[in-house]
Amino acid sequence: MKEKEKVRIIGEGQLQPHDDNTEVAVLATLMRYNEKFSEYSDMLTAEMFYQEKNQSMYQCISGVITENKIADIKALCNYAKTHELPYPVDKICFLNIVKFFSIDTLEQDIQRLRKMWKQRKLWVELHLASQKVLDPMEDFDEVVNDTMNTLGEIQSDMADSGIYSFDDSVDELKEIVNDNAKGKRKSLETGFRLFDEHFLLRPTTLTIVAAFTGCGKSSLAMNIAMHTAEKGNPVAYYSLEMGKSELAARAISGKAGISSSVIVNCKLEEFQLQQFDRAIGETQGLPIYIDERATVSFDNTIKSIRTLVRTKGIKLAVIDYLQIYAQVGNSVEASLAYMARSAKNIAKECGIAVILLSQLARGKDHPTINQLRGSGQIEESADNIVLIDRPEAYPNSSIRYEGDFSDQDTHGTAKLILAKGRGVGTGNALVGFDGRFTQFYELDNKPQVEDNMPF
């Protein structure tokens, strides 16, 4: 039975927490200011509206804007005619509410709407639990445990966090200092000195890893995800380009001594199968989670991160990559800015590190922070920006490194450029790159692969 059906049945004859004026104000404001939908879409669902008529109107507004159309009366009515809705709505329904917009109080109205929705959820769970407790066919302990878990999740979501006194802030700082004194790291270990010595993957941080096409953004991100997971820190990995089996092949390629393309596409020889099985054994049980459904939209990815923090305790989320997601809103620049802000916000909200991959626009021989594709606001949202310079991957193979490492061989190497590090400075590092296994590594820690391994 769906939750709203449970609400109707259990709540028959009883008034539940709701406010029609708040619901109408949110709907009218989203109709008038379509651009606000992208900003708040991850906080809203149709079920948050108590009245079925309001649920239907929200579905129309959400559906029209998601289709990149302007949510005017004509578009909303057309959507209502062509989609199944819980309540039939027409032109009059939308005209009756359009004047009640309130842009100045939209955020407060949405928060109030969410609070009342969660109060209704608590109310429903308590009533269901009271019925089950009296049912002799139900296991009492199981009912109590299930109810406590559900109520805890709802209460956690409802908690008004975010406002702290200065003393609270100092207490947290003292805890960090004490942990440092005991050798406990707050930042995640990646296996790359540039990241680890600058403490880039700290809780609440957004790190942009950017490069030209084909230079290894995904490879570096996967290498970091693997190392982080091997240290016991759960990781979520979101990829629009690769399915879960291809990601797994990328992850174990270096350990197996077989290229990922061979693993996926070729019949392995007996000794290759042995190497493959050994690599599977070494990586079995790694806490890396891949949610393929969440890559339908950036908002879905953000929602998935929030869920995996709660259910799997992830400490790092990798999003591969920014520009491939569907546009949100009316312009590319506004869309990318929105997604970058959302990535930063979820890192801060959940207390995790987020790595967001981004393409760089071509035009120069070496990457610079100015080439972040589509929006300068990506730079503003990021705590750290790491650029990958790998001349070997460029069409002109005669290009050498600039500045640091200009005397170094570009074959089998890459330069990592910390172009922005909020509170930690900037810097460069030269690392190795093995194209056979799409694997980055520290040059003094080159992976050992048997000479007779096929690639």
Short mmCIF file of C-alpha atoms in Angstrom, two decimals:
data_model
loop_
_atom_site.label_atom_id
_atom_site.label_comp_id
_atom_site.label_asym_id
_atom_site.label_seq_id
_atom_site.Cartn_x
_atom_site.Cartn_y
_atom_site.Cartn_z
CA MET A 1 0.00 0.00 0.00
CA LYS A 2 1.36 3.42 -0.96
CA GLU A 3 2.09 5.89 1.80
CA LYS A 4 -0.53 8.42 0.71
CA GLU A 5 -3.14 5.60 0.65
CA LYS A 6 -2.12 4.61 4.19
CA VAL A 7 -2.47 8.25 5.20
CA ARG A 8 -5.98 8.51 3.78
CA ILE A 9 -7.17 5.26 5.39
CA ILE A 10 -5.60 5.80 8.80
CA GLY A 11 -6.42 9.50 8.85
CA GLU A 12 -10.07 9.20 7.86
CA GLY A 13 -12.04 11.74 9.85
CA GLN A 14 -8.88 13.24 11.38
CA LEU A 15 -7.13 16.42 10.33
CA GLN A 16 -3.41 15.96 9.61
CA PRO A 17 -0.70 18.68 9.56
CA HIS A 18 -1.02 20.69 6.34
CA ASP A 19 -1.54 24.24 5.16
CA ASP A 20 -3.20 24.89 1.82
CA ASN A 21 -1.92 28.49 1.67
CA THR A 22 1.70 27.31 1.92
CA GLU A 23 1.15 24.70 -0.80
CA VAL A 24 -0.46 27.26 -3.12
CA ALA A 25 2.33 29.79 -2.51
CA VAL A 26 4.99 27.24 -3.49
CA LEU A 27 3.09 26.19 -6.62
CA ALA A 28 2.40 29.77 -7.72
CA THR A 29 6.00 30.86 -7.19
CA LEU A 30 7.39 27.94 -9.21
CA MET A 31 4.93 28.80 -12.00
CA ARG A 32 6.03 32.44 -12.00
CA TYR A 33 9.76 31.81 -11.50
CA ASN A 34 10.61 28.60 -13.38
CA GLU A 35 14.33 28.99 -12.70
CA LYS A 36 13.68 28.41 -8.98
CA PHE A 37 12.56 24.85 -9.72
CA SER A 38 16.13 23.77 -10.49
CA GLU A 39 17.33 25.28 -7.23
CA TYR A 40 14.77 23.49 -5.06
CA SER A 41 13.75 20.41 -7.07
CA ASP A 42 15.76 18.04 -4.87
CA MET A 43 13.74 19.23 -1.86
CA LEU A 44 10.29 18.69 -3.39
CA THR A 45 8.12 15.76 -4.46
CA ALA A 46 4.45 15.58 -5.36
CA GLU A 47 3.64 13.58 -2.20
CA MET A 48 4.69 16.51 -0.01
CA PHE A 49 1.48 18.28 -1.04
CA TYR A 50 -1.48 17.19 1.07
CA GLN A 51 -4.26 18.05 -1.38
CA GLU A 52 -4.46 15.79 -4.43
CA LYS A 53 -5.28 18.80 -6.59
CA ASN A 54 -2.03 20.44 -5.47
CA GLN A 55 -0.14 17.19 -6.10
CA SER A 56 -1.45 17.18 -9.66
CA MET A 57 -0.53 20.81 -10.25
CA TYR A 58 2.98 20.19 -8.94
CA GLN A 59 3.34 17.19 -11.27
CA CYS A 60 2.36 19.41 -14.20
CA ILE A 61 4.79 22.19 -13.23
CA SER A 62 7.63 19.72 -12.62
CA GLY A 63 6.91 17.81 -15.84
CA VAL A 64 6.79 20.90 -18.07
CA ILE A 65 9.98 22.44 -16.64
CA THR A 66 11.81 19.10 -16.79
CA GLU A 67 10.97 19.01 -20.51
CA ASN A 68 12.77 22.38 -20.81
CA LYS A 69 9.55 24.25 -21.57
CA ILE A 70 8.15 27.39 -19.99
CA ALA A 71 5.46 26.51 -17.44
CA ASP A 72 2.76 28.85 -18.75
CA ILE A 73 -0.95 28.07 -18.49
CA LYS A 74 -1.15 26.56 -21.98
CA ALA A 75 1.82 24.20 -21.44
CA LEU A 76 0.52 23.15 -18.02
CA CYS A 77 -2.96 22.38 -19.37
CA ASN A 78 -1.49 20.38 -22.27
CA TYR A 79 0.58 18.38 -19.79
CA ALA A 80 -2.49 17.74 -17.64
CA LYS A 81 -4.44 16.44 -20.65
CA THR A 82 -1.71 14.03 -21.74
CA HIS A 83 -0.63 12.56 -18.39
CA GLU A 84 -2.31 10.50 -15.70
CA LEU A 85 -2.78 12.59 -12.57
CA PRO A 86 -4.28 11.83 -9.13
CA TYR A 87 -6.78 14.70 -9.61
CA PRO A 88 -8.08 16.28 -12.84
CA VAL A 89 -6.81 19.85 -13.16
CA ASP A 90 -7.58 22.45 -15.80
CA LYS A 91 -6.97 26.06 -16.75
CA ILE A 92 -9.14 27.39 -13.90
CA CYS A 93 -7.09 25.52 -11.29
CA PHE A 94 -3.89 27.24 -12.39
CA LEU A 95 -5.49 30.67 -12.87
CA ASN A 96 -6.92 30.52 -9.36
CA ILE A 97 -3.49 30.24 -7.73
CA VAL A 98 -1.15 32.16 -10.03
CA LYS A 99 -1.53 35.47 -8.16
CA PHE A 100 -0.42 33.97 -4.83
CA PHE A 101 3.30 33.76 -5.64
CA SER A 102 5.77 34.77 -2.92
CA ILE A 103 9.37 34.75 -4.13
CA ASP A 104 10.73 36.29 -0.92
CA THR A 105 9.39 33.49 1.26
CA LEU A 106 9.79 30.56 -1.15
CA GLU A 107 12.57 28.85 0.79
CA GLN A 108 10.72 29.19 4.09
CA ASP A 109 7.50 27.94 2.48
CA ILE A 110 9.28 24.87 1.10
CA GLN A 111 10.85 24.15 4.47
CA ARG A 112 7.45 24.44 6.12
CA LEU A 113 5.93 22.17 3.49
CA ARG A 114 8.63 19.56 4.08
CA LYS A 115 8.19 19.75 7.85
CA MET A 116 4.45 19.16 7.67
CA TRP A 117 4.99 16.28 5.24
CA LYS A 118 7.45 14.63 7.64
CA GLN A 119 5.06 15.22 10.54
CA ARG A 120 2.41 13.36 8.57
CA LYS A 121 4.87 10.50 7.96
CA LEU A 122 5.60 10.29 11.68
CA TRP A 123 1.90 10.33 12.42
CA VAL A 124 1.23 7.50 9.96
CA GLU A 125 4.08 5.32 11.26
CA LEU A 126 2.95 5.74 14.87
CA HIS A 127 -0.62 4.78 13.99
CA LEU A 128 0.51 1.77 11.98
CA ALA A 129 2.79 0.68 14.82
CA SER A 130 -0.03 0.96 17.37
CA GLN A 131 -2.17 -1.33 15.22
CA LYS A 132 0.61 -3.89 14.69
CA VAL A 133 1.54 -4.01 18.38
CA LEU A 134 -2.02 -5.15 19.20
CA ASP A 135 -2.02 -7.78 16.45
CA PRO A 136 -1.17 -11.22 17.95
CA MET A 137 0.11 -12.39 14.55
CA GLU A 138 2.85 -9.75 14.51
CA ASP A 139 6.27 -10.22 16.12
CA PHE A 140 6.33 -7.58 18.88
CA ASP A 141 10.12 -7.07 18.93
CA GLU A 142 10.30 -6.84 15.15
CA VAL A 143 7.49 -4.26 15.06
CA VAL A 144 9.21 -2.14 17.72
CA ASN A 145 12.62 -2.33 16.03
CA ASP A 146 11.24 -1.52 12.58
CA THR A 147 9.22 1.38 13.94
CA MET A 148 12.16 2.82 15.88
CA ASN A 149 14.39 2.64 12.79
CA THR A 150 11.78 4.35 10.63
CA LEU A 151 11.07 7.05 13.20
CA GLY A 152 14.78 7.64 13.65
CA GLU A 153 15.27 8.17 9.91
CA ILE A 154 12.35 10.59 9.73
CA GLN A 155 13.45 12.46 12.84
CA SER A 156 17.00 12.72 11.48
CA ASP A 157 15.66 14.25 8.28
CA MET A 158 13.53 16.70 10.28
CA ALA A 159 16.30 17.87 12.60
CA ASP A 160 17.01 21.58 12.35
CA SER A 161 20.78 21.43 12.04
CA GLY A 162 23.06 24.10 10.68
CA ILE A 163 22.88 26.78 13.39
CA TYR A 164 25.66 26.51 15.96
CA SER A 165 27.10 28.77 18.63
CA PHE A 166 30.74 29.82 18.54
CA ASP A 167 31.41 27.46 21.47
CA ASP A 168 29.98 24.57 19.42
CA SER A 169 32.39 25.46 16.62
CA VAL A 170 35.34 25.61 19.02
CA ASP A 171 34.39 22.20 20.47
CA GLU A 172 34.48 20.70 16.99
CA LEU A 173 37.83 22.37 16.32
CA LYS A 174 39.26 20.92 19.57
CA GLU A 175 38.10 17.47 18.50
CA ILE A 176 39.92 17.87 15.18
CA VAL A 177 43.10 19.02 16.96
CA ASN A 178 42.93 16.06 19.37
CA ASP A 179 42.38 13.63 16.49
CA ASN A 180 45.39 15.09 14.69
CA ALA A 181 47.49 14.63 17.81
CA LYS A 182 46.46 10.95 17.92
CA GLY A 183 47.30 10.48 14.25
CA LYS A 184 43.66 10.20 13.16
CA ARG A 185 43.11 11.62 9.70
CA LYS A 186 40.04 13.62 8.79
CA SER A 187 40.98 13.73 5.12
CA LEU A 188 40.71 10.53 3.08
CA GLU A 189 43.84 8.80 1.84
CA THR A 190 44.06 8.55 -1.94
CA GLY A 191 47.51 7.08 -2.56
CA PHE A 192 48.63 10.31 -4.29
CA ARG A 193 50.86 12.69 -2.38
CA LEU A 194 49.45 15.81 -4.05
CA PHE A 195 46.03 14.93 -2.62
CA ASP A 196 47.16 13.52 0.70
CA GLU A 197 49.80 16.07 1.70
CA HIS A 198 47.41 18.93 0.93
CA PHE A 199 44.52 17.14 2.70
CA LEU A 200 42.26 17.67 -0.31
CA LEU A 201 39.57 15.08 0.45
CA ARG A 202 38.42 16.53 3.75
CA PRO A 203 34.80 16.19 4.89
CA THR A 204 32.47 18.82 3.31
CA THR A 205 34.87 19.56 0.42
CA LEU A 206 34.23 19.58 -3.32
CA THR A 207 37.24 18.72 -5.47
CA ILE A 208 37.05 19.26 -9.22
CA VAL A 209 39.30 17.00 -11.31
CA ALA A 210 39.49 18.44 -14.83
CA ALA A 211 41.32 17.61 -18.05
CA PHE A 212 41.01 17.59 -21.82
CA THR A 213 39.13 14.67 -23.34
CA GLY A 214 41.07 11.40 -23.19
CA CYS A 215 43.60 12.47 -20.57
CA GLY A 216 42.43 10.16 -17.79
CA LYS A 217 39.91 11.93 -15.55
CA SER A 218 37.90 8.74 -15.00
CA SER A 219 41.05 6.68 -14.50
CA LEU A 220 42.42 8.96 -11.80
CA ALA A 221 39.03 9.08 -10.08
CA MET A 222 38.75 5.28 -10.11
CA ASN A 223 42.31 4.90 -8.80
CA ILE A 224 41.44 7.24 -5.92
CA ALA A 225 38.13 5.46 -5.26
CA MET A 226 39.87 2.07 -5.11
CA HIS A 227 42.59 3.26 -2.71
CA THR A 228 40.05 5.02 -0.49
CA ALA A 229 37.86 1.91 -0.35
CA GLU A 230 40.87 -0.29 0.40
CA LYS A 231 41.44 1.88 3.48
CA GLY A 232 37.95 0.94 4.65
CA ASN A 233 36.15 4.12 3.62
CA PRO A 234 32.94 3.47 1.62
CA VAL A 235 32.72 5.19 -1.77
CA ALA A 236 29.86 5.90 -4.18
CA TYR A 237 30.75 6.09 -7.88
CA TYR A 238 28.42 7.62 -10.47
CA SER A 239 29.24 7.23 -14.17
CA LEU A 240 27.07 8.11 -17.15
CA GLU A 241 29.53 6.60 -19.62
CA MET A 242 30.26 3.20 -18.08
CA GLY A 243 28.07 0.45 -16.66
CA LYS A 244 28.89 -1.35 -13.43
CA SER A 245 30.72 -4.25 -15.13
CA GLU A 246 32.93 -1.88 -17.14
CA LEU A 247 33.70 0.11 -14.00
CA ALA A 248 34.62 -3.13 -12.24
CA ALA A 249 36.91 -4.07 -15.14
CA ARG A 250 38.63 -0.66 -14.91
CA ALA A 251 39.04 -1.10 -11.17
CA ILE A 252 40.72 -4.51 -11.26
CA SER A 253 42.62 -4.15 -14.56
CA GLY A 254 45.92 -3.18 -12.96
CA LYS A 255 45.70 -5.85 -10.27
CA ALA A 256 44.96 -8.51 -12.90
CA GLY A 257 47.66 -7.31 -15.31
CA ILE A 258 45.07 -7.35 -18.11
CA SER A 259 43.59 -4.33 -19.86
CA SER A 260 39.94 -3.63 -19.11
CA SER A 261 39.00 -3.89 -22.79
CA VAL A 262 40.46 -7.41 -22.93
CA ILE A 263 38.64 -8.39 -19.74
CA VAL A 264 35.30 -7.17 -21.11
CA ASN A 265 35.60 -8.14 -24.79
CA CYS A 266 37.92 -11.14 -25.16
CA LYS A 267 38.04 -14.79 -24.20
CA LEU A 268 40.69 -15.03 -21.51
CA GLU A 269 43.43 -17.65 -21.64
CA GLU A 270 43.85 -20.01 -18.69
CA PHE A 271 46.68 -18.02 -17.08
CA GLN A 272 44.69 -14.83 -17.64
CA LEU A 273 41.75 -16.37 -15.84
CA GLN A 274 44.06 -17.16 -12.93
CA GLN A 275 45.24 -13.55 -12.81
CA PHE A 276 41.65 -12.37 -13.09
CA ASP A 277 40.50 -14.63 -10.25
CA ARG A 278 43.39 -13.44 -8.08
CA ALA A 279 42.40 -9.80 -8.69
CA ILE A 280 38.77 -10.60 -7.88
CA GLY A 281 39.90 -12.14 -4.60
CA GLU A 282 41.95 -9.06 -3.72
CA THR A 283 39.08 -6.67 -4.38
CA GLN A 284 36.19 -8.72 -3.03
CA GLY A 285 34.16 -6.90 -0.42
CA LEU A 286 35.49 -3.44 -1.25
CA PRO A 287 32.90 -0.87 -0.11
CA ILE A 288 32.32 0.74 -3.51
CA TYR A 289 28.69 1.36 -4.48
CA ILE A 290 27.39 2.04 -8.00
CA ASP A 291 23.84 3.37 -8.40
CA GLU A 292 23.08 3.26 -12.13
CA ARG A 293 19.52 4.53 -11.67
CA ALA A 294 20.79 7.71 -10.05
CA THR A 295 22.51 8.99 -13.22
CA VAL A 296 19.20 9.73 -14.96
CA SER A 297 19.54 13.30 -13.71
CA PHE A 298 21.89 15.28 -11.50
CA ASP A 299 19.14 15.74 -8.92
CA ASN A 300 18.75 11.96 -8.74
CA THR A 301 22.50 11.63 -8.18
CA ILE A 302 22.31 14.09 -5.28
CA LYS A 303 19.38 12.18 -3.77
CA SER A 304 21.29 8.90 -4.13
CA ILE A 305 24.32 10.36 -2.33
CA ARG A 306 22.09 11.42 0.54
CA THR A 307 20.64 7.89 0.72
CA LEU A 308 24.01 6.12 0.56
CA VAL A 309 25.42 8.33 3.32
CA ARG A 310 22.59 7.13 5.54
CA THR A 311 22.48 3.47 4.47
CA LYS A 312 26.11 2.67 3.56
CA GLY A 313 28.05 5.35 5.42
CA ILE A 314 29.90 6.57 2.32
CA LYS A 315 32.75 9.01 2.91
CA LEU A 316 33.43 9.87 -0.74
CA ALA A 317 31.22 10.35 -3.78
CA VAL A 318 32.70 10.48 -7.30
CA ILE A 319 30.58 12.01 -10.09
CA ASP A 320 31.81 11.26 -13.63
CA TYR A 321 31.33 13.76 -15.23
CA LEU A 322 29.67 17.19 -15.08
CA GLN A 323 29.10 18.17 -18.71
CA ILE A 324 27.49 14.88 -19.72
CA TYR A 325 24.47 15.36 -17.47
CA ALA A 326 21.29 16.70 -19.06
CA GLN A 327 20.95 20.46 -18.93
CA VAL A 328 18.96 21.88 -16.04
CA GLY A 329 17.33 25.23 -16.76
CA ASN A 330 17.52 27.56 -19.73
CA SER A 331 21.27 27.94 -20.27
CA VAL A 332 24.36 25.74 -20.16
CA GLU A 333 26.18 28.13 -17.86
CA ALA A 334 23.32 28.30 -15.34
CA SER A 335 22.93 24.52 -15.52
CA LEU A 336 26.59 23.80 -14.77
CA ALA A 337 26.62 26.38 -12.00
CA TYR A 338 23.56 24.77 -10.42
CA MET A 339 25.10 21.29 -10.55
CA ALA A 340 28.42 22.46 -9.11
CA ARG A 341 26.63 24.24 -6.25
CA SER A 342 24.51 21.15 -5.63
CA ALA A 343 27.65 18.99 -5.41
CA LYS A 344 29.21 21.38 -2.91
CA ASN A 345 25.99 21.58 -0.90
CA ILE A 346 25.62 17.81 -0.60
CA ALA A 347 29.26 17.51 0.52
CA LYS A 348 28.62 20.08 3.23
CA GLU A 349 25.22 18.70 4.23
CA CYS A 350 26.43 15.11 4.57
CA GLY A 351 29.96 15.77 5.81
CA ILE A 352 31.63 13.84 2.99
CA ALA A 353 34.17 14.56 0.26
CA VAL A 354 32.90 14.85 -3.31
CA ILE A 355 34.99 14.54 -6.47
CA LEU A 356 33.34 16.06 -9.53
CA LEU A 357 34.96 15.41 -12.90
CA SER A 358 34.84 18.14 -15.52
CA GLN A 359 36.00 18.63 -19.10
CA LEU A 360 38.31 21.42 -20.13
CA ALA A 361 37.81 23.38 -23.34
CA ARG A 362 40.61 23.00 -25.88
CA GLY A 363 42.56 26.01 -27.11
CA LYS A 364 45.91 25.81 -25.36
CA ASP A 365 48.62 23.17 -25.16
CA HIS A 366 48.35 22.88 -21.38
CA PRO A 367 45.33 22.97 -19.08
CA THR A 368 44.46 26.07 -17.09
CA ILE A 369 41.71 26.86 -14.64
CA ASN A 370 40.17 29.28 -17.17
CA GLN A 371 39.30 26.39 -19.47
CA LEU A 372 36.71 24.84 -17.15
CA ARG A 373 33.96 24.19 -19.62
CA GLY A 374 30.81 26.26 -19.44
CA SER A 375 30.90 28.23 -16.22
CA GLY A 376 33.26 30.26 -14.05
CA GLN A 377 30.92 29.42 -11.17
CA ILE A 378 32.30 25.88 -11.16
CA GLU A 379 35.55 27.40 -9.91
CA GLU A 380 33.70 29.39 -7.25
CA SER A 381 31.90 26.33 -5.89
CA ALA A 382 35.02 24.15 -5.71
CA ASP A 383 37.29 23.95 -2.68
CA ASN A 384 40.01 22.32 -4.76
CA ILE A 385 40.70 22.09 -8.48
CA VAL A 386 43.16 19.51 -9.82
CA LEU A 387 44.10 19.65 -13.51
CA ILE A 388 45.62 16.69 -15.37
CA ASP A 389 48.32 17.61 -17.91
CA ARG A 390 49.26 14.60 -20.02
CA PRO A 391 51.00 15.74 -23.25
CA GLU A 392 51.34 12.13 -24.39
CA ALA A 393 47.58 12.12 -25.00
CA TYR A 394 47.62 15.27 -27.16
CA PRO A 395 47.71 15.14 -30.97
CA ASN A 396 51.02 17.05 -30.99
CA SER A 397 53.35 14.60 -29.25
CA SER A 398 56.24 17.10 -29.21
CA ILE A 399 54.63 19.17 -26.43
CA ARG A 400 56.68 19.29 -23.22
CA TYR A 401 55.66 20.16 -19.68
CA GLU A 402 55.68 23.83 -18.73
CA GLY A 403 57.44 25.12 -15.61
CA ASP A 404 57.93 22.32 -13.10
CA PHE A 405 59.09 19.05 -14.70
CA SER A 406 59.88 20.73 -18.04
CA ASP A 407 62.95 18.47 -18.26
CA GLN A 408 60.98 15.29 -17.59
CA ASP A 409 59.93 12.71 -20.18
CA THR A 410 56.22 13.00 -21.03
CA HIS A 411 56.01 9.34 -22.03
CA GLY A 412 54.20 7.34 -19.36
CA THR A 413 53.81 10.33 -17.04
CA ALA A 414 51.29 13.02 -16.17
CA LYS A 415 51.48 16.29 -14.30
CA LEU A 416 48.86 16.90 -11.62
CA ILE A 417 48.31 20.61 -11.08
CA LEU A 418 46.61 21.78 -7.89
CA ALA A 419 45.36 25.03 -9.40
CA LYS A 420 43.12 25.92 -6.47
CA GLY A 421 43.28 24.69 -2.90
CA ARG A 422 41.08 26.52 -0.44
CA GLY A 423 43.13 26.91 2.72
CA VAL A 424 45.84 24.51 1.53
CA GLY A 425 47.63 26.38 -1.27
CA THR A 426 48.62 25.14 -4.72
CA GLY A 427 51.28 22.83 -6.14
CA ASN A 428 52.33 20.35 -8.82
CA ALA A 429 53.28 16.69 -8.87
CA LEU A 430 54.58 14.31 -11.51
CA VAL A 431 52.98 10.87 -11.49
CA GLY A 432 53.19 7.80 -13.67
CA PHE A 433 50.50 6.68 -16.09
CA ASP A 434 50.19 3.17 -17.48
CA GLY A 435 47.92 3.34 -20.51
CA ARG A 436 47.62 -0.42 -20.71
CA PHE A 437 45.61 -0.46 -17.51
CA THR A 438 44.48 3.20 -17.48
CA GLN A 439 46.23 3.53 -14.13
CA PHE A 440 47.95 6.46 -12.44
CA TYR A 441 50.57 5.79 -9.77
CA GLU A 442 53.33 7.47 -7.77
CA LEU A 443 56.60 7.17 -9.71
CA ASP A 444 58.45 5.67 -6.75
CA ASN A 445 55.73 3.07 -6.34
CA LYS A 446 55.30 1.70 -9.85
CA PRO A 447 53.02 -1.37 -9.91
CA GLN A 448 54.85 -4.59 -10.72
CA VAL A 449 53.38 -6.52 -13.65
CA GLU A 450 54.77 -9.76 -15.00
CA ASP A 451 56.50 -9.29 -18.36
CA ASN A 452 54.50 -12.02 -20.06
CA MET A 453 51.14 -10.53 -19.20
CA PRO A 454 49.05 -9.71 -22.31
CA PHE A 455 47.62 -6.24 -22.54
#
